Structures are given as structure tokens and as C-alpha cells.
Tab-separated table of C-alpha atoms in Angstrom:
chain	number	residue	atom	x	y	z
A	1	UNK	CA	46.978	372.992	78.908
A	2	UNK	CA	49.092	374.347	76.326
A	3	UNK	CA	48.281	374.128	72.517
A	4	UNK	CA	51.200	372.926	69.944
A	5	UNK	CA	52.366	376.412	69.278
A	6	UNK	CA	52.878	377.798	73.435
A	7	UNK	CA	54.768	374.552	73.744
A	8	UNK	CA	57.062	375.358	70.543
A	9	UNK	CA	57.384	378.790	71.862
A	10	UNK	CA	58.200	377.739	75.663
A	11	UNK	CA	60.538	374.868	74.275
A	12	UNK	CA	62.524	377.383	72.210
A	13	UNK	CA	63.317	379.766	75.621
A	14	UNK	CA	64.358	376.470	77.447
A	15	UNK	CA	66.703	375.654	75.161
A	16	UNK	CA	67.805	379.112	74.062
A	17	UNK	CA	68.303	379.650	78.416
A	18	UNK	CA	69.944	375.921	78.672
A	19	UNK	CA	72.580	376.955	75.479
A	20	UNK	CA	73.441	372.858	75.438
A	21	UNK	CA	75.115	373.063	79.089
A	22	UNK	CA	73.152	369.636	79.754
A	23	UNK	CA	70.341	367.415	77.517
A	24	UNK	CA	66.741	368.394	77.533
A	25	UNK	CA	63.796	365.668	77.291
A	26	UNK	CA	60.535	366.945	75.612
A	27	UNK	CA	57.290	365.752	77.536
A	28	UNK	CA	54.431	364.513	75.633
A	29	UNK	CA	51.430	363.945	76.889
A	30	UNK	CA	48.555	364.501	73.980
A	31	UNK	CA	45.860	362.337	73.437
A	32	UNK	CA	46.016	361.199	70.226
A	33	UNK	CA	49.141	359.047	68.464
A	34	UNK	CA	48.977	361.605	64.998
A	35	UNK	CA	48.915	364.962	67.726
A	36	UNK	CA	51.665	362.699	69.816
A	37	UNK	CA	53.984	361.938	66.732
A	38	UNK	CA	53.850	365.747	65.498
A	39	UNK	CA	54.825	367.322	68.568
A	40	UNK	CA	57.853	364.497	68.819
A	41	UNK	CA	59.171	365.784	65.477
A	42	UNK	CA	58.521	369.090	66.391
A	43	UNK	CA	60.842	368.596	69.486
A	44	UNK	CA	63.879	366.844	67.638
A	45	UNK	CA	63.819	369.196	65.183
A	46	UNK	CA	64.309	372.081	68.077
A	47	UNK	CA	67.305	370.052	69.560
A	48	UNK	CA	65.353	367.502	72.076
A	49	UNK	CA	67.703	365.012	73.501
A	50	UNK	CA	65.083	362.806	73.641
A	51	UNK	CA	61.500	362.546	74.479
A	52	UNK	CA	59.040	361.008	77.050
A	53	UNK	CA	55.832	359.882	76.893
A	54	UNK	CA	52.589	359.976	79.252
A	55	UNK	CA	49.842	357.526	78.704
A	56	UNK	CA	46.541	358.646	76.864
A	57	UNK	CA	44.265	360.342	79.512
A	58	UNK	CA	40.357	360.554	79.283
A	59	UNK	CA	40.594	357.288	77.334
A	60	UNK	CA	40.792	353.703	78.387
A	61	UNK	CA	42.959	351.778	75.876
A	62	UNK	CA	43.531	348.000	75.483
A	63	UNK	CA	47.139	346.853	75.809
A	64	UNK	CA	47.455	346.499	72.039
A	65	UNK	CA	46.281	349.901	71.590
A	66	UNK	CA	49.174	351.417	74.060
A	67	UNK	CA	52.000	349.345	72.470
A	68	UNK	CA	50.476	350.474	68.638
A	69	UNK	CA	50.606	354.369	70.684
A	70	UNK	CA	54.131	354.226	72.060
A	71	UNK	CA	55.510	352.543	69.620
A	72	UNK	CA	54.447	354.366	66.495
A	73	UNK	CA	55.542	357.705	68.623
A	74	UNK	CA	58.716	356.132	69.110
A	75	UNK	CA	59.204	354.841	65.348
A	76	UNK	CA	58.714	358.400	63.932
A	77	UNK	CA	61.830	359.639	66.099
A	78	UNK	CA	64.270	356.872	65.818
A	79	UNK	CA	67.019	358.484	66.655
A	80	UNK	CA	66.017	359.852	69.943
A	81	UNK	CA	65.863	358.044	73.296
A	82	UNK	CA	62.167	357.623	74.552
A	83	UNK	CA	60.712	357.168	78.240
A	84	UNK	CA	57.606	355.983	78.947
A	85	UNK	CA	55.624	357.897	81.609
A	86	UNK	CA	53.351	356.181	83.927
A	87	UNK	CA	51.074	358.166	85.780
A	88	UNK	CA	47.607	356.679	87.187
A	89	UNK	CA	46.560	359.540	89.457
A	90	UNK	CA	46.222	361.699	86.370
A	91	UNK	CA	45.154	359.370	83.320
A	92	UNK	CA	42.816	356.755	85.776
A	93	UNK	CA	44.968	353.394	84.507
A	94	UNK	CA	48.259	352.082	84.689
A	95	UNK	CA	50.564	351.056	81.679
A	96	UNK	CA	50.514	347.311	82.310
A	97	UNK	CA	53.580	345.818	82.895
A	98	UNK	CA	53.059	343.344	79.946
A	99	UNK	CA	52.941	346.607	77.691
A	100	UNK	CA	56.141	348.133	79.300
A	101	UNK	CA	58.235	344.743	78.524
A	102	UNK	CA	57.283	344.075	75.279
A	103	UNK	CA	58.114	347.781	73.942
A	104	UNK	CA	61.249	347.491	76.101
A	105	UNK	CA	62.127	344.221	74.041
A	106	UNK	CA	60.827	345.160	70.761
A	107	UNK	CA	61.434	349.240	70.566
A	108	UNK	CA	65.370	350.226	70.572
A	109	UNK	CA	64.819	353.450	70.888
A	110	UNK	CA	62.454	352.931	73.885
A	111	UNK	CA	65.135	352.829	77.021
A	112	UNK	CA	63.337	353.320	80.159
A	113	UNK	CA	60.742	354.843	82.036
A	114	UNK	CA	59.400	357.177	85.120
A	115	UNK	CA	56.858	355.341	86.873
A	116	UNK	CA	54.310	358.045	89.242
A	117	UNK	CA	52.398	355.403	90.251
A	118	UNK	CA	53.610	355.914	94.261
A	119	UNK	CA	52.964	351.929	94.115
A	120	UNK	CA	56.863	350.348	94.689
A	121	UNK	CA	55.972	347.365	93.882
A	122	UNK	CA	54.417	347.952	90.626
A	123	UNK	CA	57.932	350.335	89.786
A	124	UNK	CA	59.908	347.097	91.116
A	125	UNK	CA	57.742	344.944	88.685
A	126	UNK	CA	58.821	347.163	85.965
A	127	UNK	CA	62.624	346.959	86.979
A	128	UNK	CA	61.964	343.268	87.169
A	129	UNK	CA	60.706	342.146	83.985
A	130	UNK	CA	63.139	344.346	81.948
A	131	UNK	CA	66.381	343.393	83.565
A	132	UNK	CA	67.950	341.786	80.362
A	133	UNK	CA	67.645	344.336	78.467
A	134	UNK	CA	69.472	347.917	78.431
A	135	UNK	CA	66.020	349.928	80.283
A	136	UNK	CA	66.497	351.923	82.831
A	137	UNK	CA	63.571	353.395	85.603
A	138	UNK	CA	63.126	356.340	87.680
A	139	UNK	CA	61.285	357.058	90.353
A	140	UNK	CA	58.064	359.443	89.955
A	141	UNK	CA	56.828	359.668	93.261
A	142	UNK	CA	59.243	362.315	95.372
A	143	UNK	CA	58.361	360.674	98.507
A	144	UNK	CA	59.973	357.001	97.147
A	145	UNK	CA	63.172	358.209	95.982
A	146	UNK	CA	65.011	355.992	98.508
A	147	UNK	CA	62.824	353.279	97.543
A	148	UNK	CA	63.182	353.607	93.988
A	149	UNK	CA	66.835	352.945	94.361
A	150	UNK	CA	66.628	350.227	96.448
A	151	UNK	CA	64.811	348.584	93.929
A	152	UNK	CA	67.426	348.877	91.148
A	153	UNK	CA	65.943	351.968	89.951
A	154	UNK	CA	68.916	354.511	88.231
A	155	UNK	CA	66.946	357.709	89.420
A	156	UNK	CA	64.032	359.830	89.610
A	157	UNK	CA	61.826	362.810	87.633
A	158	UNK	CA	61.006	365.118	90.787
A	159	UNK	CA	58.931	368.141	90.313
A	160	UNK	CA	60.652	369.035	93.891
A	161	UNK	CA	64.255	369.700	92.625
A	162	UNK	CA	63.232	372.767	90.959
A	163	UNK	CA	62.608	374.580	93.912
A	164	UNK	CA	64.468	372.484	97.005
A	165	UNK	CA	67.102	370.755	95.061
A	166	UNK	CA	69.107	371.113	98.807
A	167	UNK	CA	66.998	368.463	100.137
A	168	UNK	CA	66.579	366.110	96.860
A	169	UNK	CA	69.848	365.787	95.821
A	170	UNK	CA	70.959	364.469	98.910
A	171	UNK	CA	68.802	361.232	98.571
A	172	UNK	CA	70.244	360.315	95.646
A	173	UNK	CA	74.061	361.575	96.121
A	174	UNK	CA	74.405	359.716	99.626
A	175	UNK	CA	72.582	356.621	98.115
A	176	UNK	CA	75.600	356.110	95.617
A	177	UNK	CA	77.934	357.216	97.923
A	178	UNK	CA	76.673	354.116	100.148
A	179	UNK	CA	75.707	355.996	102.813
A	180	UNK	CA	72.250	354.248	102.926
A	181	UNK	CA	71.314	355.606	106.551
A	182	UNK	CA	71.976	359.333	105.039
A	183	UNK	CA	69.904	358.910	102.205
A	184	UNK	CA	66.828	357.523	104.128
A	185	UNK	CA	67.244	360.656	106.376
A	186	UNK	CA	67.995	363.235	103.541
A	187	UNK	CA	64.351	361.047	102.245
A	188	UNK	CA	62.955	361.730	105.586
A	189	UNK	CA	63.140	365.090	105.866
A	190	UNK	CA	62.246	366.083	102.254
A	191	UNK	CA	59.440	364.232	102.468
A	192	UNK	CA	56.811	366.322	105.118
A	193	UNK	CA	57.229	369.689	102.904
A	194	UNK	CA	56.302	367.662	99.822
A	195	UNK	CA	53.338	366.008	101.239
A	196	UNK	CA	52.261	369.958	102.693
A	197	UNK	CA	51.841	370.380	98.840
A	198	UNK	CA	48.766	367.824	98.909
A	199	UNK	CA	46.801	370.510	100.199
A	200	UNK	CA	46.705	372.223	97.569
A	201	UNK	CA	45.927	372.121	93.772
A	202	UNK	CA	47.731	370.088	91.602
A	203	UNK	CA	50.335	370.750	89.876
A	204	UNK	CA	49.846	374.905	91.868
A	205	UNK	CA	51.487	373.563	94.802
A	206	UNK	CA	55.007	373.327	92.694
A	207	UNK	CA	54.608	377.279	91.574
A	208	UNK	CA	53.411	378.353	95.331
A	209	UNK	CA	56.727	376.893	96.682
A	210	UNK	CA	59.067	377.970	93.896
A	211	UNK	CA	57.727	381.727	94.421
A	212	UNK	CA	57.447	381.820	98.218
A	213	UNK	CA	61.530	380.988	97.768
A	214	UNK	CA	61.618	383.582	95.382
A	215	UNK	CA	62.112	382.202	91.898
A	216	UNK	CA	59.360	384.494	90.791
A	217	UNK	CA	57.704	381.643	88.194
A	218	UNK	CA	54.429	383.732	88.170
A	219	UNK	CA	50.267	382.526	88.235
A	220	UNK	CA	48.949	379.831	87.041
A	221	UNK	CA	47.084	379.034	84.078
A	222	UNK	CA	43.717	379.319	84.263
A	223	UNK	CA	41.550	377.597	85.813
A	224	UNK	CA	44.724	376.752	88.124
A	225	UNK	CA	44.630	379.463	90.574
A	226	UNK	CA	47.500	380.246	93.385
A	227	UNK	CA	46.689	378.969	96.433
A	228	UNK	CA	45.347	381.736	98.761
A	229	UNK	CA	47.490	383.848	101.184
A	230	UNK	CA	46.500	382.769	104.533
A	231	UNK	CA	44.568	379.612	103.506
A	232	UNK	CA	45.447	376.310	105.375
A	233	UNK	CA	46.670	374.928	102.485
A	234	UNK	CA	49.166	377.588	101.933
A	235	UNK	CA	50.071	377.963	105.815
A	236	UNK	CA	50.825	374.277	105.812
A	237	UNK	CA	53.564	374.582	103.083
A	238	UNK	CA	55.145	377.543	104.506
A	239	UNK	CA	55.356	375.426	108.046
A	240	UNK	CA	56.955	373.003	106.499
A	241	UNK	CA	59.401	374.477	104.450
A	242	UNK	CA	60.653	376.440	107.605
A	243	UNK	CA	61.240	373.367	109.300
A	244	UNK	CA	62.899	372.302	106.455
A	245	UNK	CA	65.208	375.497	106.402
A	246	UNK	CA	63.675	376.647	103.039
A	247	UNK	CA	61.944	380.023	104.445
């Protein structure tokens, strides 16, 4: 939604507000590999960490033509760590996990992955074949945090834990901990306020709930619009969040 020049200029307040207290990945998710590769270099040279990487959307690319697309995106930053991003529900086709391995084998600079898929076993399938190498996988899906982990995933990229990090963090912290029961419950109850947000537009849902707790994050971009005052959709987050002890 944004063009090369709103994402320079939204990456430079990010890191200017951040001041190096922790790293920052740069997400890519262009359609072409030349558009992909410039706005990689464009992000290192701003002080990226590293970088990650949805799949091509609108197309439908052969498995050679995703491993010549990652990898030549990867090859033009060698010196930053990559993730691959799997995400059907939003490009109509999943990285196979044939792809996945062989960059994982052949790519250094290629070290793991966030899978969206909301499919466990195809995330376990990725954790599987890649387990003798150094490639690590997080979780996409809020709602499979727990699961993610049980798996052998390190992790997960929620949306959520910009706006209810109270009842994320608590998966993963009581997970490591070893206090399995507490992190299927602290999974448990995070999960009805993030399914609330299927009511709505995607990705609005994320902005409704980070202003009704105040963050003030503003509208959408157009033709996103903020889900109505009053509508069911809207209702049904607020419902939930109060359960939740958000509101």
C-alpha cells in the first residue's frame, strides 16, 4: 500500500523512535525480485538488522521461480539475516516446503522463517525438514502460539503484541519457564479477542484495537476504512477485550 519512498520515510521515524534500544527487521513484500532487492538495500543502508520476506502475491510462481526470488533478494544483502514469510491467506499459495529447505541449506544468510499459514502441521513440516541446519521458525498465526512452540518453533511475529502485549507475552514467557498448563491458558484467553478481530477488515481490526486502548495510531489507508462505531463487528471486539481486561 505504500510506494518505495512512504516506506523510506516511515522506516526512518522507526528507527529514529527505536534509537538502537533493540534490532529492527524490514518487511518486504513487493512483487517483483528487482523492486524486492532495491527496497532490501534501501533498508540496510538505513540500519535494518535484517530483513524478511513475503511470497509474490497476484502471481503463481513455480518452485524454481521462488528459490531464484528469495535467493537473489537474499544474495544482494549478504550480510543481513533474512526470514522467509509464508502467508497463504494473502498471496493464494504456500511456499512449498521443498523451496523452504533447499534455501535453508543453500542460502547462509537465509536463517528462518514466520509461517501464517494457521496450518501446524505445515509450520511443523517446516521445523522438520530444516532441523540440521541453524533455521529457526516462528509462529504467524496468534491463535497457535502454544502450538508453535510445541512444535520446536523459537517464537512468533504477532500483530497482537502491539496493542495487548499483557496477554501475548505470557504464552511465550510461561512456555520457557515450563509452566506448560499456564501458557495454554495465557493462549486461551488471548485467543477469543483476537478471533473478535475476524469481523472486521483486514489488517483494520489491528488499528481499531490499538486506538480503542488509546494508542491513538490514526485511520486507515484508503480504501481500508475504520470499522464503524456501533457496527457488530466493532461491538464484538470491544466485548471481548473487556472480558479480557483490556477496556
Amino acid at each position: 500500500m505504500f510506494d518505495q519512498n512512504e516506506m523510506k520515510t516511515a522506516f526512518a521515524i522507526i528507527m529514529d523512535q527505536v534509537k538502537g534500544r533493540v534490532p529492527v527487521y524490514f518487511g518486504i513484500g513487493a512483487i517483483s525480485t528487482t523492486k524486492c532487492v532495491a527496497l532490501a538495500e534501501m533498508a540496510e543502508k538505513m540500519g535494518a538488522k535484517g530483513i524478511s520476506i513475503l511470497q509474490p502475491m497476484f502471481l503463481k510462481p513455480t518452485a524454481e521461480e521462488l528459490f531464484q526470488h528469495f535467493k537473489t533478494i537474499a544474495e544482494a544483502v549478504p550480510n543481513l539475516p533474512v526470514l522467509l514469510y509464508n502467508n497463504p491467506g494473502r498471496t493464494g499459495y504456500t511456499i512449498p516446503t521443498t523451496v523452504v529447505e533447499k534455501l535453508a541449506h543453500k542460502v547462509t544468510n537465509i536463517v528462518g522463517m514466520k509461517d501464517s499459514s494457521g496450518d501446524i502441521t505445515q509450520t511443523s513440516e517446516y521445523i522438520r525438514m530444516n532441523r540440521d541446519v541453524d533455521f529457526k521458525v516462528f509462529g504467524g498465526k496468534d491463535t497457535l502460539i502454544y502450538a508453535t512452540l510445541c512444535h520446536g518453533g523459537v517464537g512468533a511475529v504477532c500483530s497482537t503484541v502491539n496493542y495487548m502485549p499483557e496477554l501475548v507475552l505470557p504464552i511465550y514467557d510461561k512456555f520457557m519457564a515450563g509452566d506448560l498448563k499456564g501458557a495454554l491458558e495465557a493462549q486461551f484467553k488471548m485467543n477469543p479477542v483476537r478471533l473478535s478481530m475476524d469481523k472486521a477488515s483486514f489488517p483494520v481490526a489491528a488499528k481499531d484495537m490499538a486506538n480503542l486502548r488509546g494508542q491513538d495510531v490514526g485511520n486507515p489507508i484508503h480504501p481500508s476504512l475504520s470499522t464503524a462505531e456501533g457496527s457488530v463487528a466493532r461491538e464484538a471486539m470491544k466485548a471481548e477485550m473487556k472480558k479480557a481486561g483490556l477496556l
